[in-house]
């Protein structure tokens, strides 16, 4: 794989990880969070990433989105090789093509819900019409919360603001780290409907980390991680029970 620039002939709007390694700590305390992961996410598909706690799911998402630099291997997003990009180039790529729903939401506490949703686009120099911002918050069930600050919202409401923020600019790729983790089953289904709509109607690519077999069953494919390696890769349609059984096997194996 070329080390820099656009990869000729590669289908655009895909995410390709080749032998990606990620470590935390140094010396005796060094831990391999990702240990040679190779996986590709095709354009217009919805993939769930599952696996035991600590198996490397969030690290995979952060590396794939260019938020963390891997210790080795290669990552291509939408035809652009990330490996040698400068921090500024990476930031631009993220703003232009990637939406990220963080596990911890990462909302700015001093800003209202609508200001949080508009922030990434504003930083990229784009103005989003007020009606679109209100529409995105309405789509996640927060029509009555536009002017609320994060401290005035419940955990699930903050999570939904984070989802609206990631989707508003219609990024080519959406990475979502447990986007339904704090939600009741009805709200969770609404968020998953939204993610499906991105894929089915707009050909966006969605990669979602989840512990919930019901949420994973809405994806086209489930990639399983264990101990920083790919431990399974199954294409749907899948039943939640099948997904739960496979996850339980991996959890038992990692205990
Ligand atoms: N900032 C960090 N410093 C040191 N170790 C870390 C750090 N972040 C993650 N790790 C370790 O890396 C491994 C993978 O972590 P990661 O968060 O990617 O797992 P995960 O599968 O997303 O877990 P969970 O399901 O619990 O969110 C774990 O062993 C974790 O303890």
XYZ file of C-alpha atoms and ligand atoms in Angstrom, residues 24-25 31-33 51-60 103 177-178 209 211 225, ligand 1:
52
model
C -0.500 1.992 25.489
C 2.244 2.514 28.102
C 0.052 -3.209 26.352
C -0.925 -4.101 22.785
C -4.506 -2.801 22.444
C -16.150 -8.004 21.775
C -15.329 -8.277 25.467
C -14.544 -5.194 27.514
C -10.920 -4.186 26.884
C -10.696 -6.071 23.573
C -9.707 -2.901 21.686
C -13.003 -1.723 20.147
C -12.700 1.957 21.094
C -9.013 1.968 20.169
C -9.920 0.537 16.748
C -18.453 7.096 24.282
C -18.827 4.386 20.067
C -21.777 2.830 21.902
C -19.128 -0.214 18.607
C -22.265 -4.326 23.573
C -12.615 -8.359 18.464
N -5.458 5.667 27.655
C -5.112 4.412 27.936
N -4.004 4.141 28.644
C -3.632 2.873 28.927
N -4.326 1.779 28.519
C -5.441 1.997 27.816
C -5.900 3.311 27.484
N -7.038 3.205 26.748
C -7.289 1.885 26.654
N -6.335 1.170 27.274
C -6.270 -0.291 27.359
O -6.306 -0.792 26.029
C -7.129 -1.957 25.940
C -8.226 -1.720 24.911
O -9.043 -0.668 25.377
P -10.346 -0.204 24.582
O -10.910 0.978 25.310
O -10.013 -0.035 23.167
O -11.286 -1.487 24.776
P -12.849 -1.661 24.491
O -12.994 -2.977 23.813
O -13.386 -0.458 23.812
O -13.414 -1.740 25.978
P -14.881 -1.381 26.564
O -15.850 -2.339 25.929
O -14.702 -1.664 28.034
O -15.174 0.069 26.275
C -7.659 -2.204 27.361
O -6.859 -3.193 27.969
C -7.485 -0.883 28.057
O -7.242 -1.050 29.442
